[in-house]
Amino acid sequence: MRAARLIKMVLLLQSRPSMTAAELARELEVSERTVTRDAQALSESGVPVYADRGRAGGYRLIGGYRTRLTGLARGEAEALFLSGVPGALREMGLEDAASAARLKVSAALLPSLRDAPRTAAQRFHLDAPGWFREAPAPGLLPAVADAVWDDRRVVARYRRGDTEVERELEPYGLVLKAGVWYLCARVPGQEPPGQEPSERGPSGAGAHRAYRVYRIDRFTAVEAVTGAGVGTTAGTGPISGPGTGSDSGPGTGSGPARFARDPEFDLPAFWAERAEQFARSILRAEVVVRLSPEGVRALPHAVDAAAAREALAGADGAGADDDGWVTVTLAMESEEVARTQLTALGAEAEVLAPASLREWFAARAARLALLYGPGA
């Protein structure tokens, strides 16, 4: 622990002209007295740390000293590529590795470039979650992330409705979508025909038929497979066999500890394919709508944008009627969703079918007329 702190102290002093004891204490998360002892230990070991006294004093390296301890560890190098998303790093338990990697890179830069990390941070920040929602990080995310990095099989227990299901998984990749974490994993020996109710998120058949998508916040336990058995439980208790409501998937981690990753697996392409399929799969209702020119312009902002584009493209052949309105057939999730989304179009849209939805809008229009009509 102290050795790592001493290395970090050297790298900090190498990346800046000088630092006060208070600044070093804050960076190293120790007391100023500990900083003084560490500086003395470094000096005794041959590192030329010099202490300037006085109001403008501090610690610095003299004689152009450069450490050779700037080589990145594997975990630090991997974390560095994710350093633009600090929240994600923190939730996966990689914040310390990324911090060490950034420090080593800063120490290796020329003096004229050492402000690059600071200037970049001042100009770019990624805030992934959507507005008005705070999605807490899943408690098992670090354990799942470790398995993803290590290509290690896991036995996962997750909620499906009112029951829990247990499966052995080969965790291929993690995706952070609108503040929600998903695991893309392969089920050994299975070619899933589609998606299960508990696996909310993109899924389906196609080029990646053996892979599924799981919401990590629905996991209740995760165990790393060790050889012919299971390892230490990261969740709510040891799994010694199939859990309540278990499906036909393996429940005790009978395969080898690690899996051979498919080199052809492309996580961004896989997610894009599943995301598109998922978005289409929930659009199970058809609504016929007559739109004014303003309604045509507003439609992609009120409903699913891809569904709006398809509907408008299909209406191009028919053209507009004498009033300039266009009739489209729109794929939507349900009548209930259609009520909310099409209400946003106001008087720029007329629902023609289904009859039940048209009747709902007619009744709503009548109520609005009572509220806002003459004599109201």
Short mmCIF file of C-alpha atoms in Angstrom, two decimals:
data_model
loop_
_atom_site.label_atom_id
_atom_site.label_comp_id
_atom_site.label_asym_id
_atom_site.label_seq_id
_atom_site.Cartn_x
_atom_site.Cartn_y
_atom_site.Cartn_z
CA MET A 1 0.00 0.00 0.00
CA ARG A 2 2.77 2.44 0.95
CA ALA A 3 4.86 1.47 -2.09
CA ALA A 4 1.97 2.38 -4.39
CA ARG A 5 1.58 5.70 -2.58
CA LEU A 6 5.29 6.50 -2.93
CA ILE A 7 5.16 5.76 -6.65
CA LYS A 8 2.14 7.98 -7.02
CA MET A 9 3.89 10.76 -5.13
CA VAL A 10 6.89 10.60 -7.48
CA LEU A 11 4.61 10.70 -10.52
CA LEU A 12 2.70 13.65 -9.12
CA LEU A 13 5.94 15.60 -8.53
CA GLN A 14 7.20 14.62 -11.98
CA SER A 15 4.07 15.96 -13.67
CA ARG A 16 4.16 19.40 -11.95
CA PRO A 17 6.87 21.94 -11.14
CA SER A 18 6.15 21.71 -7.41
CA MET A 19 3.39 20.78 -4.96
CA THR A 20 2.69 21.87 -1.40
CA ALA A 21 2.31 19.35 1.39
CA ALA A 22 -1.40 20.15 1.53
CA GLU A 23 -1.81 19.47 -2.20
CA LEU A 24 0.05 16.18 -1.96
CA ALA A 25 -1.94 15.17 1.11
CA ARG A 26 -5.18 15.83 -0.74
CA GLU A 27 -4.10 13.87 -3.84
CA LEU A 28 -2.74 10.94 -1.82
CA GLU A 29 -5.57 11.02 0.74
CA VAL A 30 -3.17 11.09 3.71
CA SER A 31 -2.10 13.64 6.33
CA GLU A 32 0.58 16.27 5.72
CA ARG A 33 2.72 14.54 8.33
CA THR A 34 2.56 11.34 6.26
CA VAL A 35 3.60 13.36 3.19
CA THR A 36 6.66 14.60 5.08
CA ARG A 37 7.62 11.04 6.10
CA ASP A 38 7.09 9.75 2.54
CA ALA A 39 9.23 12.55 1.06
CA GLN A 40 12.02 11.66 3.51
CA ALA A 41 11.73 7.95 2.61
CA LEU A 42 11.99 8.78 -1.11
CA SER A 43 15.03 10.98 -0.52
CA GLU A 44 16.75 8.24 1.48
CA SER A 45 16.12 5.77 -1.36
CA GLY A 46 17.82 8.02 -3.92
CA VAL A 47 14.90 9.93 -5.38
CA PRO A 48 15.93 13.62 -5.40
CA VAL A 49 12.94 15.14 -3.62
CA TYR A 50 13.66 18.67 -2.46
CA ALA A 51 11.60 20.64 0.05
CA ASP A 52 11.35 24.40 -0.44
CA ARG A 53 10.51 26.21 2.76
CA GLY A 54 8.51 29.38 3.16
CA ARG A 55 5.11 30.64 2.04
CA ALA A 56 5.69 29.66 -1.62
CA GLY A 57 7.47 26.46 -0.68
CA GLY A 58 6.63 22.89 -1.47
CA TYR A 59 8.12 19.66 -2.77
CA ARG A 60 9.78 19.20 -6.17
CA LEU A 61 12.11 16.89 -8.02
CA ILE A 62 15.53 18.31 -8.86
CA GLY A 63 18.12 17.59 -11.48
CA GLY A 64 15.63 16.72 -14.25
CA TYR A 65 14.82 13.45 -12.50
CA ARG A 66 12.53 11.17 -14.51
CA THR A 67 11.10 7.93 -13.18
CA ARG A 68 10.80 4.88 -15.38
CA LEU A 69 7.66 3.78 -13.59
CA THR A 70 5.39 5.14 -16.33
CA GLY A 71 4.58 1.78 -17.94
CA LEU A 72 0.82 1.15 -17.85
CA ALA A 73 -0.52 -2.02 -16.25
CA ARG A 74 -3.08 -3.89 -18.34
CA GLY A 75 -6.01 -2.83 -16.18
CA GLU A 76 -4.84 0.78 -16.20
CA ALA A 77 -4.53 0.81 -19.99
CA GLU A 78 -8.01 -0.64 -20.39
CA ALA A 79 -9.46 1.85 -17.94
CA LEU A 80 -7.74 4.75 -19.70
CA PHE A 81 -9.85 4.21 -22.81
CA LEU A 82 -12.95 4.65 -20.65
CA SER A 83 -11.70 7.72 -18.81
CA GLY A 84 -14.16 9.96 -20.65
CA VAL A 85 -17.00 8.38 -18.69
CA PRO A 86 -15.95 8.79 -15.03
CA GLY A 87 -19.35 7.74 -13.68
CA ALA A 88 -19.17 4.43 -15.55
CA LEU A 89 -15.63 3.84 -14.30
CA ARG A 90 -16.69 4.47 -10.72
CA GLU A 91 -19.67 2.11 -10.98
CA MET A 92 -17.51 -0.68 -12.44
CA GLY A 93 -14.87 -0.27 -9.72
CA LEU A 94 -12.20 1.02 -12.15
CA GLU A 95 -11.84 4.58 -10.87
CA ASP A 96 -8.50 3.96 -9.09
CA ALA A 97 -7.00 2.18 -12.12
CA ALA A 98 -8.05 5.02 -14.42
CA SER A 99 -6.63 7.61 -12.04
CA ALA A 100 -3.28 5.81 -11.95
CA ALA A 101 -3.26 5.50 -15.74
CA ARG A 102 -3.97 9.19 -16.26
CA LEU A 103 -1.22 10.09 -13.79
CA LYS A 104 1.31 7.90 -15.59
CA VAL A 105 0.40 9.38 -18.94
CA SER A 106 0.71 12.91 -17.52
CA ALA A 107 4.12 12.07 -16.10
CA ALA A 108 5.30 10.79 -19.49
CA LEU A 109 4.15 13.89 -21.39
CA LEU A 110 6.42 16.73 -22.33
CA PRO A 111 6.14 19.71 -19.95
CA SER A 112 4.36 21.74 -22.64
CA LEU A 113 1.63 19.11 -22.86
CA ARG A 114 1.02 18.40 -19.19
CA ASP A 115 -2.03 20.63 -19.04
CA ALA A 116 -3.77 18.51 -21.71
CA PRO A 117 -5.79 16.38 -19.23
CA ARG A 118 -7.01 19.49 -17.41
CA THR A 119 -7.92 21.41 -20.56
CA ALA A 120 -9.73 18.39 -22.00
CA ALA A 121 -11.72 17.94 -18.77
CA GLN A 122 -12.70 21.61 -18.91
CA ARG A 123 -14.12 21.18 -22.40
CA PHE A 124 -15.88 17.80 -22.40
CA HIS A 125 -18.09 15.98 -19.92
CA LEU A 126 -20.40 13.04 -20.53
CA ASP A 127 -23.57 12.76 -18.43
CA ALA A 128 -25.12 9.48 -19.57
CA PRO A 129 -28.44 9.17 -17.67
CA GLY A 130 -31.56 10.86 -18.95
CA TRP A 131 -33.15 13.87 -17.30
CA PHE A 132 -35.23 13.60 -14.13
CA ARG A 133 -34.05 10.12 -13.19
CA GLU A 134 -31.35 8.83 -10.90
CA ALA A 135 -30.58 5.22 -11.71
CA PRO A 136 -28.46 3.80 -8.86
CA ALA A 137 -25.52 1.67 -9.88
CA PRO A 138 -26.32 -2.07 -9.57
CA GLY A 139 -24.55 -3.54 -6.56
CA LEU A 140 -23.27 -6.51 -8.60
CA LEU A 141 -21.87 -4.40 -11.44
CA PRO A 142 -18.22 -4.57 -10.26
CA ALA A 143 -18.39 -8.38 -10.02
CA VAL A 144 -19.89 -8.61 -13.51
CA ALA A 145 -17.31 -6.15 -14.88
CA ASP A 146 -14.49 -8.27 -13.42
CA ALA A 147 -15.86 -11.33 -15.20
CA VAL A 148 -16.15 -9.42 -18.48
CA TRP A 149 -12.52 -8.24 -18.29
CA ASP A 150 -11.29 -11.71 -17.30
CA ASP A 151 -13.37 -13.74 -19.82
CA ARG A 152 -14.61 -15.78 -16.86
CA ARG A 153 -17.82 -17.78 -16.83
CA VAL A 154 -20.32 -16.87 -14.13
CA VAL A 155 -23.41 -18.39 -12.63
CA ALA A 156 -25.98 -15.62 -12.34
CA ARG A 157 -29.27 -15.58 -10.52
CA TYR A 158 -31.76 -12.99 -11.72
CA ARG A 159 -35.36 -11.95 -11.25
CA ARG A 160 -37.97 -13.02 -13.78
CA GLY A 161 -41.35 -11.79 -12.67
CA ASP A 162 -42.09 -13.26 -9.25
CA THR A 163 -39.44 -15.98 -9.49
CA GLU A 164 -35.66 -16.20 -9.76
CA VAL A 165 -33.80 -17.94 -12.57
CA GLU A 166 -30.26 -19.26 -12.52
CA ARG A 167 -28.00 -19.55 -15.55
CA GLU A 168 -24.39 -20.04 -16.47
CA LEU A 169 -23.26 -17.18 -18.70
CA GLU A 170 -20.25 -16.16 -20.73
CA PRO A 171 -20.17 -12.38 -20.15
CA TYR A 172 -19.02 -10.71 -23.38
CA GLY A 173 -19.64 -7.02 -22.80
CA LEU A 174 -21.31 -4.25 -20.83
CA VAL A 175 -23.50 -1.48 -22.23
CA LEU A 176 -24.62 1.67 -20.43
CA LYS A 177 -27.85 2.89 -22.05
CA ALA A 178 -29.63 5.97 -20.66
CA GLY A 179 -28.25 5.29 -17.18
CA VAL A 180 -29.15 1.57 -17.19
CA TRP A 181 -26.47 -1.15 -17.30
CA TYR A 182 -26.93 -4.20 -19.54
CA LEU A 183 -24.83 -7.37 -19.88
CA CYS A 184 -24.41 -8.95 -23.31
CA ALA A 185 -23.69 -12.61 -22.65
CA ARG A 186 -23.63 -15.97 -24.35
CA VAL A 187 -25.48 -18.94 -22.86
CA PRO A 188 -23.17 -21.96 -23.34
CA GLY A 189 -24.73 -24.69 -25.44
CA GLN A 190 -27.93 -22.77 -26.19
CA GLU A 191 -29.23 -21.00 -29.27
CA PRO A 192 -31.97 -18.78 -27.80
CA PRO A 193 -34.93 -18.24 -30.13
CA GLY A 194 -35.76 -14.86 -28.65
CA GLN A 195 -35.96 -12.88 -25.47
CA GLU A 196 -37.30 -13.79 -22.07
CA PRO A 197 -39.59 -11.47 -20.13
CA SER A 198 -36.98 -10.67 -17.49
CA GLU A 199 -34.32 -9.73 -20.02
CA ARG A 200 -35.66 -6.27 -20.74
CA GLY A 201 -33.56 -4.61 -23.36
CA PRO A 202 -32.46 -5.39 -26.92
CA SER A 203 -32.46 -9.05 -27.93
CA GLY A 204 -33.59 -11.28 -30.75
CA ALA A 205 -32.38 -13.60 -33.48
CA GLY A 206 -29.94 -12.93 -36.29
CA ALA A 207 -26.19 -12.92 -36.66
CA HIS A 208 -25.70 -13.20 -32.87
CA ARG A 209 -28.30 -15.85 -32.05
CA ALA A 210 -26.34 -17.36 -29.16
CA TYR A 211 -26.18 -14.07 -27.25
CA ARG A 212 -28.70 -12.49 -24.90
CA VAL A 213 -29.04 -9.21 -23.08
CA TYR A 214 -29.68 -8.92 -19.33
CA ARG A 215 -30.43 -5.91 -17.14
CA ILE A 216 -27.81 -6.05 -14.41
CA ASP A 217 -30.06 -4.41 -11.82
CA ARG A 218 -32.18 -7.60 -11.98
CA PHE A 219 -29.29 -9.83 -10.90
CA THR A 220 -29.50 -11.02 -7.30
CA ALA A 221 -26.27 -13.07 -7.22
CA VAL A 222 -23.22 -13.61 -9.39
CA GLU A 223 -20.57 -16.29 -8.94
CA ALA A 224 -17.38 -16.76 -10.91
CA VAL A 225 -16.93 -20.34 -12.12
CA THR A 226 -13.71 -21.90 -10.85
CA GLY A 227 -12.74 -25.07 -12.66
CA ALA A 228 -15.49 -27.64 -12.26
CA GLY A 229 -17.40 -25.69 -9.61
CA VAL A 230 -18.35 -22.22 -8.53
CA GLY A 231 -16.38 -19.59 -6.67
CA THR A 232 -17.19 -16.93 -4.13
CA THR A 233 -20.65 -15.47 -4.26
CA ALA A 234 -20.81 -11.77 -5.00
CA GLY A 235 -24.50 -11.48 -4.25
CA THR A 236 -27.02 -12.59 -1.67
CA GLY A 237 -25.58 -15.96 -0.69
CA PRO A 238 -23.88 -19.06 -2.06
CA ILE A 239 -25.50 -20.90 -4.93
CA SER A 240 -25.23 -24.62 -4.39
CA GLY A 241 -27.71 -25.71 -7.01
CA PRO A 242 -30.57 -24.53 -9.20
CA GLY A 243 -32.46 -21.68 -7.57
CA THR A 244 -36.18 -21.14 -7.20
CA GLY A 245 -37.82 -20.96 -10.58
CA SER A 246 -34.67 -22.15 -12.36
CA ASP A 247 -34.93 -22.86 -16.06
CA SER A 248 -33.21 -25.60 -17.98
CA GLY A 249 -29.87 -23.76 -18.09
CA PRO A 250 -26.95 -25.03 -16.01
CA GLY A 251 -27.00 -23.94 -12.41
CA THR A 252 -23.71 -25.08 -10.88
CA GLY A 253 -21.01 -23.88 -13.25
CA SER A 254 -19.90 -27.23 -14.62
CA GLY A 255 -17.72 -25.89 -17.45
CA PRO A 256 -14.17 -24.52 -17.42
CA ALA A 257 -13.51 -21.32 -15.50
CA ARG A 258 -12.76 -19.21 -18.58
CA PHE A 259 -14.31 -19.17 -22.01
CA ALA A 260 -12.72 -18.65 -25.42
CA ARG A 261 -14.00 -15.29 -26.61
CA ASP A 262 -15.25 -15.21 -30.19
CA PRO A 263 -12.83 -12.83 -31.96
CA GLU A 264 -15.58 -11.91 -34.45
CA PHE A 265 -17.93 -10.63 -31.76
CA ASP A 266 -18.49 -6.90 -32.29
CA LEU A 267 -20.14 -5.35 -29.22
CA PRO A 268 -21.24 -2.03 -30.83
CA ALA A 269 -22.66 -3.83 -33.88
CA PHE A 270 -24.37 -6.42 -31.68
CA TRP A 271 -25.97 -3.75 -29.51
CA ALA A 272 -27.09 -1.67 -32.50
CA GLU A 273 -28.73 -4.75 -34.05
CA ARG A 274 -30.48 -5.75 -30.83
CA ALA A 275 -31.52 -2.19 -30.03
CA GLU A 276 -33.20 -1.83 -33.40
CA GLN A 277 -34.90 -5.21 -33.09
CA PHE A 278 -36.08 -4.41 -29.57
CA ALA A 279 -37.49 -1.05 -30.63
CA ARG A 280 -39.39 -2.72 -33.46
CA SER A 281 -40.57 -5.66 -31.36
CA ILE A 282 -42.57 -3.47 -28.98
CA LEU A 283 -44.45 -1.71 -31.80
CA ARG A 284 -47.33 -4.19 -31.95
CA ALA A 285 -50.27 -1.87 -32.65
CA GLU A 286 -51.23 -0.08 -35.88
CA VAL A 287 -52.87 3.33 -35.86
CA VAL A 288 -54.17 5.17 -38.92
CA VAL A 289 -53.70 8.91 -38.51
CA ARG A 290 -54.48 11.89 -40.73
CA LEU A 291 -51.87 14.63 -40.34
CA SER A 292 -51.75 18.29 -41.20
CA PRO A 293 -48.49 19.70 -42.67
CA GLU A 294 -47.55 20.82 -39.15
CA GLY A 295 -48.47 17.36 -37.83
CA VAL A 296 -46.15 15.78 -40.39
CA ARG A 297 -43.28 17.94 -39.16
CA ALA A 298 -44.02 17.21 -35.50
CA LEU A 299 -44.67 13.46 -35.81
CA PRO A 300 -41.01 12.28 -35.41
CA HIS A 301 -40.79 14.29 -32.18
CA ALA A 302 -44.00 12.83 -30.71
CA VAL A 303 -43.61 9.11 -31.51
CA ASP A 304 -40.79 6.66 -32.23
CA ALA A 305 -38.67 8.45 -34.83
CA ALA A 306 -37.95 5.34 -36.93
CA ALA A 307 -41.65 4.37 -36.96
CA ALA A 308 -42.56 7.93 -37.98
CA ARG A 309 -40.09 7.86 -40.87
CA GLU A 310 -41.43 4.54 -42.11
CA ALA A 311 -45.03 5.72 -41.88
CA LEU A 312 -44.34 8.96 -43.75
CA ALA A 313 -42.30 7.15 -46.40
CA GLY A 314 -45.20 4.74 -46.96
CA ALA A 315 -47.58 7.65 -47.44
CA ASP A 316 -45.48 9.38 -50.10
CA GLY A 317 -47.15 7.50 -52.94
CA ALA A 318 -50.67 8.54 -51.93
CA GLY A 319 -49.81 12.19 -51.48
CA ALA A 320 -51.82 14.82 -49.63
CA ASP A 321 -55.57 15.32 -49.86
CA ASP A 322 -57.31 18.53 -50.93
CA ASP A 323 -56.69 20.08 -47.51
CA GLY A 324 -52.98 19.25 -47.62
CA TRP A 325 -53.32 16.53 -45.01
CA VAL A 326 -51.59 13.13 -45.27
CA THR A 327 -52.92 9.77 -44.04
CA VAL A 328 -50.35 7.38 -42.55
CA THR A 329 -50.38 3.96 -40.91
CA LEU A 330 -48.23 4.19 -37.80
CA ALA A 331 -46.71 1.33 -35.80
CA MET A 332 -47.07 1.99 -32.07
CA GLU A 333 -46.53 0.11 -28.84
CA SER A 334 -50.18 0.03 -27.77
CA GLU A 335 -53.36 2.09 -27.79
CA GLU A 336 -52.52 3.37 -24.33
CA VAL A 337 -49.15 4.66 -25.53
CA ALA A 338 -50.79 6.08 -28.66
CA ARG A 339 -53.15 8.13 -26.50
CA THR A 340 -50.27 9.84 -24.75
CA GLN A 341 -48.04 10.34 -27.77
CA LEU A 342 -50.67 11.46 -30.28
CA THR A 343 -52.22 13.86 -27.77
CA ALA A 344 -49.03 15.87 -28.13
CA LEU A 345 -49.99 16.61 -31.74
CA GLY A 346 -53.21 18.29 -30.66
CA ALA A 347 -55.44 19.42 -33.52
CA GLU A 348 -52.74 18.63 -36.10
CA ALA A 349 -53.68 14.92 -36.07
CA GLU A 350 -56.95 13.04 -36.57
CA VAL A 351 -57.11 9.39 -35.55
CA LEU A 352 -59.06 7.33 -38.11
CA ALA A 353 -58.47 3.82 -36.75
CA PRO A 354 -58.82 1.77 -34.66
CA ALA A 355 -62.35 2.82 -33.77
CA SER A 356 -61.75 2.50 -30.03
CA LEU A 357 -58.86 4.95 -30.16
CA ARG A 358 -60.85 7.39 -32.31
CA GLU A 359 -63.70 7.24 -29.79
CA TRP A 360 -61.26 7.99 -26.96
CA PHE A 361 -59.97 11.09 -28.74
CA ALA A 362 -63.53 12.19 -29.58
CA ALA A 363 -64.50 11.96 -25.92
CA ARG A 364 -61.36 13.84 -24.91
CA ALA A 365 -62.07 16.56 -27.47
CA ALA A 366 -65.62 16.91 -26.10
CA ARG A 367 -64.29 17.34 -22.57
CA LEU A 368 -61.82 19.96 -23.76
CA ALA A 369 -64.62 21.81 -25.56
CA LEU A 370 -66.55 21.97 -22.30
CA LEU A 371 -63.51 23.40 -20.54
CA TYR A 372 -62.51 25.93 -23.18
CA GLY A 373 -65.62 26.47 -25.33
CA PRO A 374 -67.91 29.55 -25.32
CA GLY A 375 -69.48 30.12 -21.92
CA ALA A 376 -66.96 27.95 -20.11
#
